[in-house]
């Protein structure tokens, strides 16, 4: 399965090379642009820059799982997944891990270059609690796998709901503390923002930098991510069974 997915990736990379380069340029412009705005609004911090890359990582399960299911179900190729012995959810997770490896290859040099460009020293980089950050990222990704599976299950039934997945991805960017800390959002939005799945992860990496009680926030994130993963897997399987019973020519 791993080899098949990597071969599929390389084939798509060759065929859509120009599109891939364009997406990379967009990623650089979006990250640099948003962090420049953050630097103008408040003091630029390493955790602020990390928050933008954090959003790019954890939104991958939501965007990629949703896009893969939408493309294959609309083209009629989703049924081909049943030729494989593995469960569809497992195939999607394997694809997701490949996407995360690809993102890492791109994100690491980009992050280092931007950190130095915006004036962060090697001392700042070396002194950051990277172990805590990676743990937070892993826990957040587990929750977003559940969110991606939930959205993917919905897309098996309502194919044109793909726009909602895209809207949710950017809603998370603005209301999760990635651009500005939650404490600086309007008071009536803050309760909603704290309930978003990305907020606890970004708050944790901010506390890693300023010495706050990040362990308590991480524990809350673990509970939230486990719930999202279990709920998402259950909803995906429920929608999948419904799609199999009625066929994949579902509602629009």
PDB file of C-alpha atoms in Angstrom:
ATOM      1  CA  UNK A   1       0.000   0.000   0.000  1.00  0.00           C
ATOM      2  CA  UNK A   2       2.802   2.427   0.907  1.00  0.00           C
ATOM      3  CA  UNK A   3       4.631   1.771  -2.366  1.00  0.00           C
ATOM      4  CA  UNK A   4       1.443   2.136  -4.406  1.00  0.00           C
ATOM      5  CA  UNK A   5       0.622   5.483  -2.809  1.00  0.00           C
ATOM      6  CA  UNK A   6       4.149   6.826  -3.367  1.00  0.00           C
ATOM      7  CA  UNK A   7       4.056   5.767  -7.001  1.00  0.00           C
ATOM      8  CA  UNK A   8       0.710   7.517  -7.361  1.00  0.00           C
ATOM      9  CA  UNK A   9       2.210  10.660  -5.822  1.00  0.00           C
ATOM     10  CA  UNK A  10       5.214  10.703  -8.161  1.00  0.00           C
ATOM     11  CA  UNK A  11       2.974  10.166 -11.173  1.00  0.00           C
ATOM     12  CA  UNK A  12       0.740  13.063 -10.141  1.00  0.00           C
ATOM     13  CA  UNK A  13       3.765  15.243  -9.388  1.00  0.00           C
ATOM     14  CA  UNK A  14       5.127  14.752 -12.904  1.00  0.00           C
ATOM     15  CA  UNK A  15       1.759  15.364 -14.525  1.00  0.00           C
ATOM     16  CA  UNK A  16       0.747  18.333 -12.344  1.00  0.00           C
ATOM     17  CA  UNK A  17       4.236  19.755 -11.834  1.00  0.00           C
ATOM     18  CA  UNK A  18       3.289  23.336 -12.680  1.00  0.00           C
ATOM     19  CA  UNK A  19       0.254  23.210 -10.388  1.00  0.00           C
ATOM     20  CA  UNK A  20       2.434  21.863  -7.557  1.00  0.00           C
ATOM     21  CA  UNK A  21       4.928  24.706  -8.019  1.00  0.00           C
ATOM     22  CA  UNK A  22       2.069  27.206  -8.025  1.00  0.00           C
ATOM     23  CA  UNK A  23       0.691  25.780  -4.773  1.00  0.00           C
ATOM     24  CA  UNK A  24       4.146  26.043  -3.214  1.00  0.00           C
ATOM     25  CA  UNK A  25       4.399  29.703  -4.202  1.00  0.00           C
ATOM     26  CA  UNK A  26       0.944  30.339  -2.731  1.00  0.00           C
ATOM     27  CA  UNK A  27       1.991  28.694   0.519  1.00  0.00           C
ATOM     28  CA  UNK A  28       5.074  30.904   0.778  1.00  0.00           C
ATOM     29  CA  UNK A  29       3.103  34.073   0.017  1.00  0.00           C
ATOM     30  CA  UNK A  30       0.288  33.263   2.447  1.00  0.00           C
ATOM     31  CA  UNK A  31       2.638  32.399   5.303  1.00  0.00           C
ATOM     32  CA  UNK A  32       4.921  35.387   4.797  1.00  0.00           C
ATOM     33  CA  UNK A  33       2.008  37.759   4.246  1.00  0.00           C
ATOM     34  CA  UNK A  34       0.063  36.747   7.328  1.00  0.00           C
ATOM     35  CA  UNK A  35       3.120  36.819   9.566  1.00  0.00           C
ATOM     36  CA  UNK A  36       4.054  40.245   8.261  1.00  0.00           C
ATOM     37  CA  UNK A  37       0.568  41.443   9.233  1.00  0.00           C
ATOM     38  CA  UNK A  38       0.978  39.816  12.662  1.00  0.00           C
ATOM     39  CA  UNK A  39       4.312  41.610  13.064  1.00  0.00           C
ATOM     40  CA  UNK A  40       2.622  44.944  12.350  1.00  0.00           C
ATOM     41  CA  UNK A  41      -0.270  44.322  14.758  1.00  0.00           C
ATOM     42  CA  UNK A  42       1.752  43.008  17.680  1.00  0.00           C
ATOM     43  CA  UNK A  43       5.187  41.791  18.661  1.00  0.00           C
ATOM     44  CA  UNK A  44       6.488  39.088  16.342  1.00  0.00           C
ATOM     45  CA  UNK A  45       7.141  35.869  18.249  1.00  0.00           C
ATOM     46  CA  UNK A  46       8.496  32.498  17.262  1.00  0.00           C
ATOM     47  CA  UNK A  47       5.286  30.840  18.431  1.00  0.00           C
ATOM     48  CA  UNK A  48       3.348  33.220  16.172  1.00  0.00           C
ATOM     49  CA  UNK A  49       5.318  32.039  13.159  1.00  0.00           C
ATOM     50  CA  UNK A  50       4.976  28.433  14.294  1.00  0.00           C
ATOM     51  CA  UNK A  51       1.210  28.883  14.587  1.00  0.00           C
ATOM     52  CA  UNK A  52       0.918  29.531  10.854  1.00  0.00           C
ATOM     53  CA  UNK A  53       2.907  26.424   9.980  1.00  0.00           C
ATOM     54  CA  UNK A  54       0.922  24.544  12.617  1.00  0.00           C
ATOM     55  CA  UNK A  55      -2.306  25.510  10.833  1.00  0.00           C
ATOM     56  CA  UNK A  56      -0.890  24.322   7.510  1.00  0.00           C
ATOM     57  CA  UNK A  57      -0.018  20.929   8.996  1.00  0.00           C
ATOM     58  CA  UNK A  58      -3.212  20.186  10.878  1.00  0.00           C
ATOM     59  CA  UNK A  59      -5.442  21.389   8.032  1.00  0.00           C
ATOM     60  CA  UNK A  60      -3.930  18.718   5.760  1.00  0.00           C
ATOM     61  CA  UNK A  61      -6.184  15.915   7.092  1.00  0.00           C
ATOM     62  CA  UNK A  62      -9.253  18.109   6.584  1.00  0.00           C
ATOM     63  CA  UNK A  63      -8.353  19.327   3.102  1.00  0.00           C
ATOM     64  CA  UNK A  64      -6.647  16.247   1.654  1.00  0.00           C
ATOM     65  CA  UNK A  65      -9.047  13.581   2.917  1.00  0.00           C
ATOM     66  CA  UNK A  66     -12.000  15.675   1.794  1.00  0.00           C
ATOM     67  CA  UNK A  67     -10.464  16.407  -1.614  1.00  0.00           C
ATOM     68  CA  UNK A  68      -9.433  12.785  -2.227  1.00  0.00           C
ATOM     69  CA  UNK A  69     -12.895  11.451  -1.415  1.00  0.00           C
ATOM     70  CA  UNK A  70     -14.635  14.172  -3.409  1.00  0.00           C
ATOM     71  CA  UNK A  71     -12.477  13.632  -6.502  1.00  0.00           C
ATOM     72  CA  UNK A  72     -12.728   9.846  -6.440  1.00  0.00           C
ATOM     73  CA  UNK A  73     -16.433   9.676  -5.642  1.00  0.00           C
ATOM     74  CA  UNK A  74     -17.370  12.179  -8.353  1.00  0.00           C
ATOM     75  CA  UNK A  75     -15.199  10.397 -10.928  1.00  0.00           C
ATOM     76  CA  UNK A  76     -16.481   6.957  -9.939  1.00  0.00           C
ATOM     77  CA  UNK A  77     -13.030   5.771  -8.818  1.00  0.00           C
ATOM     78  CA  UNK A  78     -13.842   5.464  -5.118  1.00  0.00           C
ATOM     79  CA  UNK A  79     -15.235   1.956  -5.598  1.00  0.00           C
ATOM     80  CA  UNK A  80     -11.788   0.832  -6.770  1.00  0.00           C
ATOM     81  CA  UNK A  81     -10.552   1.168  -3.199  1.00  0.00           C
ATOM     82  CA  UNK A  82     -12.529  -1.980  -2.406  1.00  0.00           C
ATOM     83  CA  UNK A  83     -10.216  -3.980  -4.657  1.00  0.00           C
ATOM     84  CA  UNK A  84      -7.675  -3.550  -1.854  1.00  0.00           C
ATOM     85  CA  UNK A  85      -7.784  -5.734   1.247  1.00  0.00           C
ATOM     86  CA  UNK A  86      -7.436  -2.747   3.551  1.00  0.00           C
ATOM     87  CA  UNK A  87     -10.329  -0.682   4.848  1.00  0.00           C
ATOM     88  CA  UNK A  88     -10.981   2.621   3.022  1.00  0.00           C
ATOM     89  CA  UNK A  89     -10.233   4.618   6.187  1.00  0.00           C
ATOM     90  CA  UNK A  90      -6.822   2.922   6.428  1.00  0.00           C
ATOM     91  CA  UNK A  91      -6.029   3.738   2.792  1.00  0.00           C
ATOM     92  CA  UNK A  92      -6.914   7.382   3.460  1.00  0.00           C
ATOM     93  CA  UNK A  93      -4.654   7.479   6.527  1.00  0.00           C
ATOM     94  CA  UNK A  94      -1.730   6.029   4.526  1.00  0.00           C
ATOM     95  CA  UNK A  95      -2.256   8.714   1.891  1.00  0.00           C
ATOM     96  CA  UNK A  96      -2.401  11.302   4.653  1.00  0.00           C
ATOM     97  CA  UNK A  97       0.981  10.221   6.043  1.00  0.00           C
ATOM     98  CA  UNK A  98       2.456  10.639   2.570  1.00  0.00           C
ATOM     99  CA  UNK A  99       1.020  14.159   2.378  1.00  0.00           C
ATOM    100  CA  UNK A 100       2.537  14.978   5.779  1.00  0.00           C
ATOM    101  CA  UNK A 101       5.969  13.795   4.637  1.00  0.00           C
ATOM    102  CA  UNK A 102       5.656  15.986   1.545  1.00  0.00           C
ATOM    103  CA  UNK A 103       4.624  18.947   3.700  1.00  0.00           C
ATOM    104  CA  UNK A 104       7.628  18.421   5.979  1.00  0.00           C
ATOM    105  CA  UNK A 105      10.053  18.437   3.050  1.00  0.00           C
ATOM    106  CA  UNK A 106       8.644  21.803   1.997  1.00  0.00           C
ATOM    107  CA  UNK A 107       7.943  23.330   5.411  1.00  0.00           C
ATOM    108  CA  UNK A 108      11.286  22.784   7.162  1.00  0.00           C
ATOM    109  CA  UNK A 109      13.495  24.902   4.858  1.00  0.00           C
ATOM    110  CA  UNK A 110      10.670  27.416   4.455  1.00  0.00           C
ATOM    111  CA  UNK A 111      10.282  27.822   8.213  1.00  0.00           C
ATOM    112  CA  UNK A 112      14.027  28.166   8.814  1.00  0.00           C
ATOM    113  CA  UNK A 113      14.340  30.735   6.034  1.00  0.00           C
ATOM    114  CA  UNK A 114      11.416  32.798   7.295  1.00  0.00           C
ATOM    115  CA  UNK A 115      12.587  32.602  10.915  1.00  0.00           C
ATOM    116  CA  UNK A 116      15.978  34.034   9.970  1.00  0.00           C
ATOM    117  CA  UNK A 117      14.391  36.566   7.608  1.00  0.00           C
ATOM    118  CA  UNK A 118      12.157  37.934  10.376  1.00  0.00           C
ATOM    119  CA  UNK A 119      15.075  38.289  12.774  1.00  0.00           C
ATOM    120  CA  UNK A 120      14.920  35.188  14.968  1.00  0.00           C
ATOM    121  CA  UNK A 121      18.370  33.993  15.982  1.00  0.00           C
ATOM    122  CA  UNK A 122      19.675  30.447  16.163  1.00  0.00           C
ATOM    123  CA  UNK A 123      19.577  30.825  19.950  1.00  0.00           C
ATOM    124  CA  UNK A 124      15.832  31.484  19.760  1.00  0.00           C
ATOM    125  CA  UNK A 125      15.355  28.404  17.619  1.00  0.00           C
ATOM    126  CA  UNK A 126      17.496  26.121  19.762  1.00  0.00           C
ATOM    127  CA  UNK A 127      15.936  27.246  23.033  1.00  0.00           C
ATOM    128  CA  UNK A 128      12.369  26.493  21.966  1.00  0.00           C
ATOM    129  CA  UNK A 129      10.704  23.388  23.442  1.00  0.00           C
ATOM    130  CA  UNK A 130      10.547  21.400  20.210  1.00  0.00           C
ATOM    131  CA  UNK A 131       9.671  18.166  21.987  1.00  0.00           C
ATOM    132  CA  UNK A 132       6.535  19.733  23.419  1.00  0.00           C
ATOM    133  CA  UNK A 133       5.690  21.294  20.063  1.00  0.00           C
ATOM    134  CA  UNK A 134       6.000  17.987  18.192  1.00  0.00           C
ATOM    135  CA  UNK A 135       3.884  16.252  20.828  1.00  0.00           C
ATOM    136  CA  UNK A 136       1.233  18.955  20.481  1.00  0.00           C
ATOM    137  CA  UNK A 137       1.344  18.644  16.687  1.00  0.00           C
ATOM    138  CA  UNK A 138       0.919  14.872  16.828  1.00  0.00           C
ATOM    139  CA  UNK A 139      -2.067  15.080  19.175  1.00  0.00           C
ATOM    140  CA  UNK A 140      -3.672  17.811  17.060  1.00  0.00           C
ATOM    141  CA  UNK A 141      -3.163  15.790  13.871  1.00  0.00           C
ATOM    142  CA  UNK A 142      -4.941  12.801  15.428  1.00  0.00           C
ATOM    143  CA  UNK A 143      -7.977  14.973  16.104  1.00  0.00           C
ATOM    144  CA  UNK A 144      -7.922  16.444  12.617  1.00  0.00           C
ATOM    145  CA  UNK A 145      -7.786  12.977  11.085  1.00  0.00           C
ATOM    146  CA  UNK A 146     -11.146  12.439  12.764  1.00  0.00           C
ATOM    147  CA  UNK A 147     -12.417  15.764  11.455  1.00  0.00           C
ATOM    148  CA  UNK A 148     -11.212  14.914   7.949  1.00  0.00           C
ATOM    149  CA  UNK A 149     -12.874  11.491   8.047  1.00  0.00           C
ATOM    150  CA  UNK A 150     -16.124  13.067   9.244  1.00  0.00           C
ATOM    151  CA  UNK A 151     -16.102  15.585   6.393  1.00  0.00           C
ATOM    152  CA  UNK A 152     -15.089  12.851   3.953  1.00  0.00           C
ATOM    153  CA  UNK A 153     -18.034  10.711   5.034  1.00  0.00           C
ATOM    154  CA  UNK A 154     -20.408  13.618   4.482  1.00  0.00           C
ATOM    155  CA  UNK A 155     -18.945  14.116   1.002  1.00  0.00           C
ATOM    156  CA  UNK A 156     -19.752  10.512   0.130  1.00  0.00           C
ATOM    157  CA  UNK A 157     -23.398  11.490   0.463  1.00  0.00           C
ATOM    158  CA  UNK A 158     -23.407  15.190  -0.390  1.00  0.00           C
ATOM    159  CA  UNK A 159     -20.674  15.711  -2.968  1.00  0.00           C
ATOM    160  CA  UNK A 160     -21.169  19.427  -3.431  1.00  0.00           C
ATOM    161  CA  UNK A 161     -20.427  20.038   0.260  1.00  0.00           C
ATOM    162  CA  UNK A 162     -16.715  20.297  -0.621  1.00  0.00           C
ATOM    163  CA  UNK A 163     -16.986  24.087  -0.300  1.00  0.00           C
ATOM    164  CA  UNK A 164     -17.808  23.730   3.396  1.00  0.00           C
ATOM    165  CA  UNK A 165     -14.520  21.909   3.985  1.00  0.00           C
ATOM    166  CA  UNK A 166     -12.607  24.773   2.366  1.00  0.00           C
ATOM    167  CA  UNK A 167     -14.544  27.339   4.393  1.00  0.00           C
ATOM    168  CA  UNK A 168     -13.828  25.495   7.640  1.00  0.00           C
ATOM    169  CA  UNK A 169     -10.109  25.386   6.850  1.00  0.00           C
ATOM    170  CA  UNK A 170      -9.875  29.175   6.603  1.00  0.00           C
ATOM    171  CA  UNK A 171     -12.281  29.741   9.482  1.00  0.00           C
ATOM    172  CA  UNK A 172      -9.777  27.865  11.640  1.00  0.00           C
ATOM    173  CA  UNK A 173      -7.002  30.160  10.476  1.00  0.00           C
ATOM    174  CA  UNK A 174      -8.738  33.334  11.618  1.00  0.00           C
ATOM    175  CA  UNK A 175     -10.529  32.142  14.762  1.00  0.00           C
ATOM    176  CA  UNK A 176      -8.010  29.760  16.313  1.00  0.00           C
ATOM    177  CA  UNK A 177      -5.287  32.187  17.378  1.00  0.00           C
ATOM    178  CA  UNK A 178      -3.014  31.500  14.417  1.00  0.00           C
ATOM    179  CA  UNK A 179      -3.122  35.107  13.241  1.00  0.00           C
ATOM    180  CA  UNK A 180      -3.810  36.882  16.543  1.00  0.00           C
ATOM    181  CA  UNK A 181      -3.984  35.493  20.105  1.00  0.00           C
ATOM    182  CA  UNK A 182      -7.458  34.498  21.254  1.00  0.00           C
ATOM    183  CA  UNK A 183      -7.351  37.125  23.989  1.00  0.00           C
ATOM    184  CA  UNK A 184      -7.280  39.831  21.296  1.00  0.00           C
ATOM    185  CA  UNK A 185     -10.401  38.596  19.502  1.00  0.00           C
ATOM    186  CA  UNK A 186     -13.758  40.309  20.197  1.00  0.00           C
ATOM    187  CA  UNK A 187     -15.305  39.107  23.451  1.00  0.00           C
ATOM    188  CA  UNK A 188     -18.381  37.590  21.799  1.00  0.00           C
ATOM    189  CA  UNK A 189     -16.196  35.458  19.470  1.00  0.00           C
ATOM    190  CA  UNK A 190     -13.807  34.087  22.099  1.00  0.00           C
ATOM    191  CA  UNK A 191     -16.123  31.319  23.444  1.00  0.00           C
ATOM    192  CA  UNK A 192     -16.617  30.042  19.883  1.00  0.00           C
ATOM    193  CA  UNK A 193     -12.897  30.285  19.140  1.00  0.00           C
ATOM    194  CA  UNK A 194     -11.972  28.213  22.191  1.00  0.00           C
ATOM    195  CA  UNK A 195     -14.261  25.460  20.977  1.00  0.00           C
ATOM    196  CA  UNK A 196     -12.522  25.144  17.607  1.00  0.00           C
ATOM    197  CA  UNK A 197     -10.236  22.096  17.295  1.00  0.00           C
ATOM    198  CA  UNK A 198      -7.120  24.086  16.398  1.00  0.00           C
ATOM    199  CA  UNK A 199      -7.289  26.647  19.207  1.00  0.00           C
ATOM    200  CA  UNK A 200      -5.976  24.449  22.013  1.00  0.00           C
ATOM    201  CA  UNK A 201      -2.999  23.331  19.929  1.00  0.00           C
ATOM    202  CA  UNK A 202      -1.958  26.873  19.063  1.00  0.00           C
ATOM    203  CA  UNK A 203      -2.497  28.040  22.637  1.00  0.00           C
ATOM    204  CA  UNK A 204      -0.222  25.213  23.793  1.00  0.00           C
ATOM    205  CA  UNK A 205       2.657  26.224  21.516  1.00  0.00           C
ATOM    206  CA  UNK A 206       2.282  29.844  22.650  1.00  0.00           C
ATOM    207  CA  UNK A 207       2.586  28.736  26.261  1.00  0.00           C
ATOM    208  CA  UNK A 208       5.636  26.667  25.363  1.00  0.00           C
ATOM    209  CA  UNK A 209       7.400  29.895  24.464  1.00  0.00           C
ATOM    210  CA  UNK A 210       6.250  32.104  27.342  1.00  0.00           C
ATOM    211  CA  UNK A 211       6.528  29.458  30.081  1.00  0.00           C
ATOM    212  CA  UNK A 212       2.805  29.048  30.784  1.00  0.00           C
ATOM    213  CA  UNK A 213       1.019  25.923  32.001  1.00  0.00           C
ATOM    214  CA  UNK A 214       1.155  24.146  28.659  1.00  0.00           C
ATOM    215  CA  UNK A 215       0.712  20.659  30.154  1.00  0.00           C
ATOM    216  CA  UNK A 216      -2.860  21.422  31.247  1.00  0.00           C
ATOM    217  CA  UNK A 217      -3.752  22.749  27.813  1.00  0.00           C
ATOM    218  CA  UNK A 218      -2.170  19.683  26.226  1.00  0.00           C
ATOM    219  CA  UNK A 219      -4.290  17.382  28.413  1.00  0.00           C
ATOM    220  CA  UNK A 220      -7.441  19.181  27.271  1.00  0.00           C
ATOM    221  CA  UNK A 221      -6.207  18.853  23.683  1.00  0.00           C
ATOM    222  CA  UNK A 222      -5.745  15.085  24.126  1.00  0.00           C
ATOM    223  CA  UNK A 223      -9.349  14.701  25.315  1.00  0.00           C
ATOM    224  CA  UNK A 224     -10.625  16.814  22.437  1.00  0.00           C
ATOM    225  CA  UNK A 225      -8.558  14.965  19.815  1.00  0.00           C
ATOM    226  CA  UNK A 226      -9.575  11.496  21.036  1.00  0.00           C
ATOM    227  CA  UNK A 227     -13.226  12.512  20.879  1.00  0.00           C
ATOM    228  CA  UNK A 228     -12.811  13.943  17.364  1.00  0.00           C
ATOM    229  CA  UNK A 229     -10.970  10.851  16.129  1.00  0.00           C
ATOM    230  CA  UNK A 230     -13.547   8.394  17.474  1.00  0.00           C
ATOM    231  CA  UNK A 231     -16.483  10.515  16.317  1.00  0.00           C
ATOM    232  CA  UNK A 232     -14.993  11.077  12.866  1.00  0.00           C
ATOM    233  CA  UNK A 233     -14.252   7.399  12.289  1.00  0.00           C
ATOM    234  CA  UNK A 234     -17.762   6.413  13.413  1.00  0.00           C
ATOM    235  CA  UNK A 235     -19.401   9.016  11.160  1.00  0.00           C
ATOM    236  CA  UNK A 236     -17.236   8.022   8.184  1.00  0.00           C
ATOM    237  CA  UNK A 237     -18.180   4.340   8.545  1.00  0.00           C
ATOM    238  CA  UNK A 238     -21.851   5.244   8.979  1.00  0.00           C
ATOM    239  CA  UNK A 239     -21.847   7.370   5.822  1.00  0.00           C
ATOM    240  CA  UNK A 240     -19.867   4.734   3.952  1.00  0.00           C
ATOM    241  CA  UNK A 241     -22.415   2.027   4.772  1.00  0.00           C
ATOM    242  CA  UNK A 242     -25.203   4.312   3.599  1.00  0.00           C
ATOM    243  CA  UNK A 243     -23.338   5.057   0.373  1.00  0.00           C
ATOM    244  CA  UNK A 244     -22.794   1.354  -0.258  1.00  0.00           C
ATOM    245  CA  UNK A 245     -26.470   0.581   0.276  1.00  0.00           C
ATOM    246  CA  UNK A 246     -27.687   3.288  -2.082  1.00  0.00           C
ATOM    247  CA  UNK A 247     -24.750   3.423  -4.467  1.00  0.00           C
ATOM    248  CA  UNK A 248     -22.413   6.374  -4.909  1.00  0.00           C
ATOM    249  CA  UNK A 249     -24.809   8.416  -7.065  1.00  0.00           C
ATOM    250  CA  UNK A 250     -25.873  10.355  -3.997  1.00  0.00           C
ATOM    251  CA  UNK A 251     -27.446  13.727  -3.328  1.00  0.00           C
ATOM    252  CA  UNK A 252     -25.833  16.886  -4.626  1.00  0.00           C
TER     253      UNK A 252
END
